[in-house]
Amino acid sequence: MSQALDEIKIGGLGSSRKRVEDNRFIRGKGNYVDDIVLPGMLHMEILRSPLAHARIRSIDTTKAWEVPGVRLVLTGEMMATRNLAWMPTLSYDTQAVLATDKVRFQGQEVAVVVADDPYIAKDACERIVVDYEPLPVIVNPAQSLAPDAPLIRDDKENQHDNVVYDWEVGDKDGTDRAFAQADLVSRLQLHYPRSHPSPLECCGSIADFDRATSKLTVYMTSQAPHIIRAAVAMVAELPEHLIRIVSPDLGGGFGNKVPVYPGYVASILCSILLERPVKWIEDRSGNLISTGFGRDVYLTGELALRKDGRILGVRMHTDADHGAFFADAQPSKFKIGLMHSAFACYDIPAAHLTARGVYTNKAPGGVAYRCSFRVTEAMFFQERMVQAAADDLGIDQAEFRRMNFVRDDDFPHRTPFGFLTDSGQYGKCLDVGLQAIGYQDFLARKAEAASRGRLLGIGISTMTEPLGAGNSREYDILGIKMFDSAELRVHLTGKAILRTGAKTQGQGHETTWAQIVAHELGLPAEDVLVEEGDTDTAPFGMGTYASRSTPVAGAAVAMVSRKIRAKARKLAAHLLEVSEEDLEWELGRFYVRSAPDRGATIQECAMAAYSNMPDGLEPGLEANAYYDPPNLTWPFACYIVTVEVDPETGVWDVLQVVAVDDCGVRINPMIVEGQIMGGLTEAYAMASMQFITFDAEGNCVGSNFMDYLLPTAWETPGYELHEVVTPCPHHPIGAKGIGECATVGGPAAFVNAVLDALKGTGVRNIDMPLLPDRVYEAITMRRDVSGAPPVRTE
């Protein structure tokens, strides 16, 4: 008779265990960078450029030095004497730390002041006099590619234009043949506007260089501490073993805290020069105007269609606005990230994608803002194109998707761009969503409402996102392969400490990683302490972004737990005086196959590892594991939204939102649901209210929360969540990841719903955000509405 533990009761897989980290957060006991105070600590402030493009004639710091309490004023010229005026980006470009020759975007770092307190430093910054010579400004790819465009990166040798890269993937000849056979070609032009991750905590660092030991410790808002350590070693030319990066509690990240920012580098140099700890805490305006943006991609898309509704081929061209420096945080092999993950859930014979990146006078963009390297753009373009194609064919949008989906029995499936998807039940997810929304009933209501002048619309968006970058054959950042790691120590009392190379910023690692250990070993989750974020103690890892947590770091946790279990089996065999082959495992204990009542718990094995080891077996019960995923994981989701649009004002209200997510095995259902709701809220915000853009002079319009709106509980619609579970065949516990799915797939559902309400007006596209004035213009003028910069500000 089995004596296995009840996995739910011990907090294992499937348990909606409350987040243990919340105990400190809700009590105000979190430990963030700004909470840290070191003896003798000084404070740094950054002077930013008010102009988007200008030659620097001179910088006069005399009056700043005269302010009492100022310890150091640093300019780009001073940094250049130490070879630190420029630094490498994660995309093999270079980025100015402090401007030397000219400024290339509004908000660029020009000088820093270090003083006894941040107020003195800020006052002194205002006394620095910079003589700028204004230059022509570029704020979109069309301007950047014009024959007479000014050269933005004149610092780079052999850079004669503003093109960052030209890249392509797919089968051009096969796609051309598909279009030649098409009965109809559906075309669409779109702009996915700049978005900003807007974490509640801005960026910051405390650099502490100890001259006596030559060790540099940096407390930093980083989602990837080990990568930061490697970058600091390269930039500062310090030995890596003498650099310690500590990333404490983070107030959100969403990709914003992956890159190396100039403020980090400047604070490090200031600490080395002054031999005192130097703290830099970014203000909100600085964060919104200068740190990593997402999106800002233009698409021209075409679908080759048969009249019966089958998609024969797809062509896509994207122009990506990277700002002044190519600073994307993405696997370096793919210049446009994973944009070619588009149409992975559709069975399309041929596809071809061309991509071009350009420099503009805007802050560097391209961070993986709650997405896996441009997948959010890919899925938005995909679902907007699919919706337009269904309308062009006069086919029901749900049926059009269903007839082109990859079938359940066609996995693993090779996509037209070469990816290999793992598993899925795409049709089932769509059916669950249609039933939950009451699809046919809504269509009848919509027709009846139209007869009374009311505009109702329904939008569908499906997505399959490649998560868990990535296998070392294809994915790297700065040449470092994108594996991840875990280290597990089980103490003699059966309590354990787990360390990983990941870094939580709200995903609940401290809770869910312990649940994986509980699932693999039978240790109660409450007996497992999880630590991350300190490069002196954590095993090497690539950090947390692009939904890598569960697909890679979570897999490493499962694998290290299995190593522990394998050693525990040897200890159990010794305790029970049988061979290992005679033992069976059930959750929490080994038992003798022929005598199930004779067994040894995992806790008894732990005690034996320190007190009763068999001859020849090394003491202790600890291990580490490095997990190199064999493939990406591919969760799937279907999001359906209904709206009503007021034709008199352009205001649109969300009536209902249904989400059906298949993320494989769910470790903690409650955390999964929270991730989905948070992602849908970000999707709604991007679709409806988040407006950050630029005028003709390069001024950042929307670098404040009066214009770039964060949805509160008042504006956020309710969500109805459903699930389908298709385990990932190659992940140790069958999980696929969930953190970004709703942000990736959600925006198109809201936009499609509004455009569906306007069907019959001739309007094919309104660029996000769908502000009421844009919707009203589309209704009254019966034309598409672009949101591309520059915008008029008069």
JSON list of N, CA and C in Angstrom, two decimals, residues 750-794:
[
{"chain": "A", "resi": 750, "resn": "PHE", "atom": "N", "xyz": [-7.68, 43.17, -28.76]},
{"chain": "A", "resi": 750, "resn": "PHE", "atom": "CA", "xyz": [-8.37, 44.44, -28.53]},
{"chain": "A", "resi": 750, "resn": "PHE", "atom": "C", "xyz": [-8.48, 45.25, -29.82]},
{"chain": "A", "resi": 751, "resn": "VAL", "atom": "N", "xyz": [-7.39, 45.34, -30.58]},
{"chain": "A", "resi": 751, "resn": "VAL", "atom": "CA", "xyz": [-7.41, 46.11, -31.82]},
{"chain": "A", "resi": 751, "resn": "VAL", "atom": "C", "xyz": [-8.35, 45.46, -32.83]},
{"chain": "A", "resi": 752, "resn": "ASN", "atom": "N", "xyz": [-8.29, 44.14, -32.97]},
{"chain": "A", "resi": 752, "resn": "ASN", "atom": "CA", "xyz": [-9.18, 43.45, -33.90]},
{"chain": "A", "resi": 752, "resn": "ASN", "atom": "C", "xyz": [-10.64, 43.67, -33.56]},
{"chain": "A", "resi": 753, "resn": "ALA", "atom": "N", "xyz": [-10.94, 43.73, -32.26]},
{"chain": "A", "resi": 753, "resn": "ALA", "atom": "CA", "xyz": [-12.33, 43.94, -31.85]},
{"chain": "A", "resi": 753, "resn": "ALA", "atom": "C", "xyz": [-12.82, 45.32, -32.29]},
{"chain": "A", "resi": 754, "resn": "VAL", "atom": "N", "xyz": [-11.99, 46.35, -32.09]},
{"chain": "A", "resi": 754, "resn": "VAL", "atom": "CA", "xyz": [-12.40, 47.70, -32.50]},
{"chain": "A", "resi": 754, "resn": "VAL", "atom": "C", "xyz": [-12.53, 47.77, -34.02]},
{"chain": "A", "resi": 755, "resn": "LEU", "atom": "N", "xyz": [-11.57, 47.20, -34.74]},
{"chain": "A", "resi": 755, "resn": "LEU", "atom": "CA", "xyz": [-11.64, 47.23, -36.21]},
{"chain": "A", "resi": 755, "resn": "LEU", "atom": "C", "xyz": [-12.83, 46.42, -36.71]},
{"chain": "A", "resi": 756, "resn": "ASP", "atom": "N", "xyz": [-13.20, 45.36, -36.00]},
{"chain": "A", "resi": 756, "resn": "ASP", "atom": "CA", "xyz": [-14.39, 44.59, -36.38]},
{"chain": "A", "resi": 756, "resn": "ASP", "atom": "C", "xyz": [-15.64, 45.44, -36.22]},
{"chain": "A", "resi": 757, "resn": "ALA", "atom": "N", "xyz": [-15.66, 46.27, -35.17]},
{"chain": "A", "resi": 757, "resn": "ALA", "atom": "CA", "xyz": [-16.82, 47.14, -34.97]},
{"chain": "A", "resi": 757, "resn": "ALA", "atom": "C", "xyz": [-16.94, 48.17, -36.09]},
{"chain": "A", "resi": 758, "resn": "LEU", "atom": "N", "xyz": [-15.81, 48.53, -36.70]},
{"chain": "A", "resi": 758, "resn": "LEU", "atom": "CA", "xyz": [-15.82, 49.53, -37.78]},
{"chain": "A", "resi": 758, "resn": "LEU", "atom": "C", "xyz": [-15.90, 48.89, -39.16]},
{"chain": "A", "resi": 759, "resn": "LYS", "atom": "N", "xyz": [-16.13, 47.60, -39.22]},
{"chain": "A", "resi": 759, "resn": "LYS", "atom": "CA", "xyz": [-16.19, 46.92, -40.51]},
{"chain": "A", "resi": 759, "resn": "LYS", "atom": "C", "xyz": [-17.29, 47.56, -41.37]},
{"chain": "A", "resi": 760, "resn": "GLY", "atom": "N", "xyz": [-16.96, 47.78, -42.61]},
{"chain": "A", "resi": 760, "resn": "GLY", "atom": "CA", "xyz": [-17.90, 48.43, -43.51]},
{"chain": "A", "resi": 760, "resn": "GLY", "atom": "C", "xyz": [-17.59, 49.89, -43.74]},
{"chain": "A", "resi": 761, "resn": "THR", "atom": "N", "xyz": [-16.67, 50.45, -42.92]},
{"chain": "A", "resi": 761, "resn": "THR", "atom": "CA", "xyz": [-16.29, 51.85, -43.10]},
{"chain": "A", "resi": 761, "resn": "THR", "atom": "C", "xyz": [-15.11, 51.99, -44.07]},
{"chain": "A", "resi": 762, "resn": "GLY", "atom": "N", "xyz": [-14.50, 50.87, -44.44]},
{"chain": "A", "resi": 762, "resn": "GLY", "atom": "CA", "xyz": [-13.31, 50.92, -45.27]},
{"chain": "A", "resi": 762, "resn": "GLY", "atom": "C", "xyz": [-12.03, 51.08, -44.48]},
{"chain": "A", "resi": 763, "resn": "VAL", "atom": "N", "xyz": [-12.12, 51.16, -43.17]},
{"chain": "A", "resi": 763, "resn": "VAL", "atom": "CA", "xyz": [-10.94, 51.32, -42.32]},
{"chain": "A", "resi": 763, "resn": "VAL", "atom": "C", "xyz": [-10.31, 49.96, -42.08]},
{"chain": "A", "resi": 764, "resn": "ARG", "atom": "N", "xyz": [-9.02, 49.81, -42.44]},
{"chain": "A", "resi": 764, "resn": "ARG", "atom": "CA", "xyz": [-8.32, 48.55, -42.24]},
{"chain": "A", "resi": 764, "resn": "ARG", "atom": "C", "xyz": [-7.38, 48.59, -41.04]},
{"chain": "A", "resi": 765, "resn": "ASN", "atom": "N", "xyz": [-6.96, 49.79, -40.65]},
{"chain": "A", "resi": 765, "resn": "ASN", "atom": "CA", "xyz": [-6.00, 49.83, -39.55]},
{"chain": "A", "resi": 765, "resn": "ASN", "atom": "C", "xyz": [-6.05, 51.17, -38.83]},
{"chain": "A", "resi": 766, "resn": "ILE", "atom": "N", "xyz": [-5.92, 51.10, -37.52]},
{"chain": "A", "resi": 766, "resn": "ILE", "atom": "CA", "xyz": [-5.66, 52.25, -36.66]},
{"chain": "A", "resi": 766, "resn": "ILE", "atom": "C", "xyz": [-4.48, 51.86, -35.79]},
{"chain": "A", "resi": 767, "resn": "ASP", "atom": "N", "xyz": [-3.41, 52.63, -35.85]},
{"chain": "A", "resi": 767, "resn": "ASP", "atom": "CA", "xyz": [-2.23, 52.28, -35.06]},
{"chain": "A", "resi": 767, "resn": "ASP", "atom": "C", "xyz": [-2.51, 52.45, -33.57]},
{"chain": "A", "resi": 768, "resn": "MET", "atom": "N", "xyz": [-1.91, 51.56, -32.78]},
{"chain": "A", "resi": 768, "resn": "MET", "atom": "CA", "xyz": [-2.01, 51.68, -31.32]},
{"chain": "A", "resi": 768, "resn": "MET", "atom": "C", "xyz": [-1.24, 52.90, -30.84]},
{"chain": "A", "resi": 769, "resn": "PRO", "atom": "N", "xyz": [-1.67, 53.46, -29.71]},
{"chain": "A", "resi": 769, "resn": "PRO", "atom": "CA", "xyz": [-2.87, 53.13, -28.96]},
{"chain": "A", "resi": 769, "resn": "PRO", "atom": "C", "xyz": [-4.12, 53.66, -29.67]},
{"chain": "A", "resi": 770, "resn": "LEU", "atom": "N", "xyz": [-5.20, 52.93, -29.56]},
{"chain": "A", "resi": 770, "resn": "LEU", "atom": "CA", "xyz": [-6.45, 53.35, -30.20]},
{"chain": "A", "resi": 770, "resn": "LEU", "atom": "C", "xyz": [-7.13, 54.40, -29.33]},
{"chain": "A", "resi": 771, "resn": "LEU", "atom": "N", "xyz": [-6.54, 55.58, -29.33]},
{"chain": "A", "resi": 771, "resn": "LEU", "atom": "CA", "xyz": [-7.09, 56.70, -28.57]},
{"chain": "A", "resi": 771, "resn": "LEU", "atom": "C", "xyz": [-8.41, 57.13, -29.19]},
{"chain": "A", "resi": 772, "resn": "PRO", "atom": "N", "xyz": [-9.32, 57.66, -28.41]},
{"chain": "A", "resi": 772, "resn": "PRO", "atom": "CA", "xyz": [-10.63, 58.03, -28.95]},
{"chain": "A", "resi": 772, "resn": "PRO", "atom": "C", "xyz": [-10.56, 58.95, -30.17]},
{"chain": "A", "resi": 773, "resn": "ASP", "atom": "N", "xyz": [-9.61, 59.90, -30.17]},
{"chain": "A", "resi": 773, "resn": "ASP", "atom": "CA", "xyz": [-9.54, 60.82, -31.32]},
{"chain": "A", "resi": 773, "resn": "ASP", "atom": "C", "xyz": [-9.13, 60.08, -32.59]},
{"chain": "A", "resi": 774, "resn": "ARG", "atom": "N", "xyz": [-8.29, 59.06, -32.45]},
{"chain": "A", "resi": 774, "resn": "ARG", "atom": "CA", "xyz": [-7.91, 58.28, -33.63]},
{"chain": "A", "resi": 774, "resn": "ARG", "atom": "C", "xyz": [-9.10, 57.47, -34.15]},
{"chain": "A", "resi": 775, "resn": "VAL", "atom": "N", "xyz": [-9.83, 56.85, -33.23]},
{"chain": "A", "resi": 775, "resn": "VAL", "atom": "CA", "xyz": [-10.99, 56.06, -33.65]},
{"chain": "A", "resi": 775, "resn": "VAL", "atom": "C", "xyz": [-12.05, 56.97, -34.27]},
{"chain": "A", "resi": 776, "resn": "TYR", "atom": "N", "xyz": [-12.25, 58.13, -33.67]},
{"chain": "A", "resi": 776, "resn": "TYR", "atom": "CA", "xyz": [-13.23, 59.09, -34.22]},
{"chain": "A", "resi": 776, "resn": "TYR", "atom": "C", "xyz": [-12.81, 59.55, -35.61]},
{"chain": "A", "resi": 777, "resn": "GLU", "atom": "N", "xyz": [-11.52, 59.83, -35.80]},
{"chain": "A", "resi": 777, "resn": "GLU", "atom": "CA", "xyz": [-11.03, 60.23, -37.12]},
{"chain": "A", "resi": 777, "resn": "GLU", "atom": "C", "xyz": [-11.27, 59.12, -38.14]},
{"chain": "A", "resi": 778, "resn": "ALA", "atom": "N", "xyz": [-11.02, 57.87, -37.74]},
{"chain": "A", "resi": 778, "resn": "ALA", "atom": "CA", "xyz": [-11.23, 56.75, -38.65]},
{"chain": "A", "resi": 778, "resn": "ALA", "atom": "C", "xyz": [-12.70, 56.63, -39.05]},
{"chain": "A", "resi": 779, "resn": "ILE", "atom": "N", "xyz": [-13.59, 56.83, -38.07]},
{"chain": "A", "resi": 779, "resn": "ILE", "atom": "CA", "xyz": [-15.03, 56.72, -38.35]},
{"chain": "A", "resi": 779, "resn": "ILE", "atom": "C", "xyz": [-15.50, 57.84, -39.26]},
{"chain": "A", "resi": 780, "resn": "THR", "atom": "N", "xyz": [-15.12, 59.06, -38.95]},
{"chain": "A", "resi": 780, "resn": "THR", "atom": "CA", "xyz": [-15.64, 60.21, -39.69]},
{"chain": "A", "resi": 780, "resn": "THR", "atom": "C", "xyz": [-14.97, 60.39, -41.05]},
{"chain": "A", "resi": 781, "resn": "MET", "atom": "N", "xyz": [-13.67, 60.11, -41.12]},
{"chain": "A", "resi": 781, "resn": "MET", "atom": "CA", "xyz": [-12.94, 60.30, -42.37]},
{"chain": "A", "resi": 781, "resn": "MET", "atom": "C", "xyz": [-12.90, 59.02, -43.20]},
{"chain": "A", "resi": 782, "resn": "ARG", "atom": "N", "xyz": [-13.31, 57.89, -42.59]},
{"chain": "A", "resi": 782, "resn": "ARG", "atom": "CA", "xyz": [-13.35, 56.59, -43.28]},
{"chain": "A", "resi": 782, "resn": "ARG", "atom": "C", "xyz": [-12.00, 56.27, -43.91]},
{"chain": "A", "resi": 783, "resn": "ARG", "atom": "N", "xyz": [-10.94, 56.36, -43.06]},
{"chain": "A", "resi": 783, "resn": "ARG", "atom": "CA", "xyz": [-9.60, 56.08, -43.54]},
{"chain": "A", "resi": 783, "resn": "ARG", "atom": "C", "xyz": [-8.75, 55.53, -42.39]},
{"chain": "A", "resi": 784, "resn": "ASP", "atom": "N", "xyz": [-7.65, 54.88, -42.76]},
{"chain": "A", "resi": 784, "resn": "ASP", "atom": "CA", "xyz": [-6.72, 54.40, -41.76]},
{"chain": "A", "resi": 784, "resn": "ASP", "atom": "C", "xyz": [-6.07, 55.57, -41.04]},
{"chain": "A", "resi": 785, "resn": "VAL", "atom": "N", "xyz": [-5.65, 55.32, -39.80]},
{"chain": "A", "resi": 785, "resn": "VAL", "atom": "CA", "xyz": [-5.03, 56.37, -38.99]},
{"chain": "A", "resi": 785, "resn": "VAL", "atom": "C", "xyz": [-3.67, 55.88, -38.50]},
{"chain": "A", "resi": 786, "resn": "SER", "atom": "N", "xyz": [-2.64, 56.62, -38.87]},
{"chain": "A", "resi": 786, "resn": "SER", "atom": "CA", "xyz": [-1.28, 56.25, -38.47]},
{"chain": "A", "resi": 786, "resn": "SER", "atom": "C", "xyz": [-0.90, 56.96, -37.17]},
{"chain": "A", "resi": 787, "resn": "GLY", "atom": "N", "xyz": [-0.10, 56.27, -36.37]},
{"chain": "A", "resi": 787, "resn": "GLY", "atom": "CA", "xyz": [0.41, 56.89, -35.15]},
{"chain": "A", "resi": 787, "resn": "GLY", "atom": "C", "xyz": [1.91, 57.10, -35.20]},
{"chain": "A", "resi": 788, "resn": "ALA", "atom": "N", "xyz": [2.51, 56.96, -36.39]},
{"chain": "A", "resi": 788, "resn": "ALA", "atom": "CA", "xyz": [3.97, 57.07, -36.49]},
{"chain": "A", "resi": 788, "resn": "ALA", "atom": "C", "xyz": [4.43, 58.49, -36.25]},
{"chain": "A", "resi": 789, "resn": "PRO", "atom": "N", "xyz": [5.58, 58.63, -35.59]},
{"chain": "A", "resi": 789, "resn": "PRO", "atom": "CA", "xyz": [6.12, 59.99, -35.40]},
{"chain": "A", "resi": 789, "resn": "PRO", "atom": "C", "xyz": [6.69, 60.52, -36.70]},
{"chain": "A", "resi": 790, "resn": "PRO", "atom": "N", "xyz": [6.85, 61.88, -36.80]},
{"chain": "A", "resi": 790, "resn": "PRO", "atom": "CA", "xyz": [6.65, 62.86, -35.72]},
{"chain": "A", "resi": 790, "resn": "PRO", "atom": "C", "xyz": [5.20, 63.26, -35.55]},
{"chain": "A", "resi": 791, "resn": "VAL", "atom": "N", "xyz": [4.86, 63.67, -34.33]},
{"chain": "A", "resi": 791, "resn": "VAL", "atom": "CA", "xyz": [3.51, 64.17, -34.07]},
{"chain": "A", "resi": 791, "resn": "VAL", "atom": "C", "xyz": [3.56, 65.69, -34.00]},
{"chain": "A", "resi": 792, "resn": "ARG", "atom": "N", "xyz": [2.43, 66.28, -34.29]},
{"chain": "A", "resi": 792, "resn": "ARG", "atom": "CA", "xyz": [2.32, 67.74, -34.17]},
{"chain": "A", "resi": 792, "resn": "ARG", "atom": "C", "xyz": [2.10, 68.11, -32.71]},
{"chain": "A", "resi": 793, "resn": "THR", "atom": "N", "xyz": [2.77, 69.14, -32.26]},
{"chain": "A", "resi": 793, "resn": "THR", "atom": "CA", "xyz": [2.65, 69.55, -30.86]},
{"chain": "A", "resi": 793, "resn": "THR", "atom": "C", "xyz": [2.12, 70.95, -30.70]},
{"chain": "A", "resi": 794, "resn": "GLU", "atom": "N", "xyz": [1.80, 71.62, -31.82]},
{"chain": "A", "resi": 794, "resn": "GLU", "atom": "CA", "xyz": [1.30, 72.98, -31.68]},
{"chain": "A", "resi": 794, "resn": "GLU", "atom": "C", "xyz": [-0.17, 72.95, -31.24]}
]
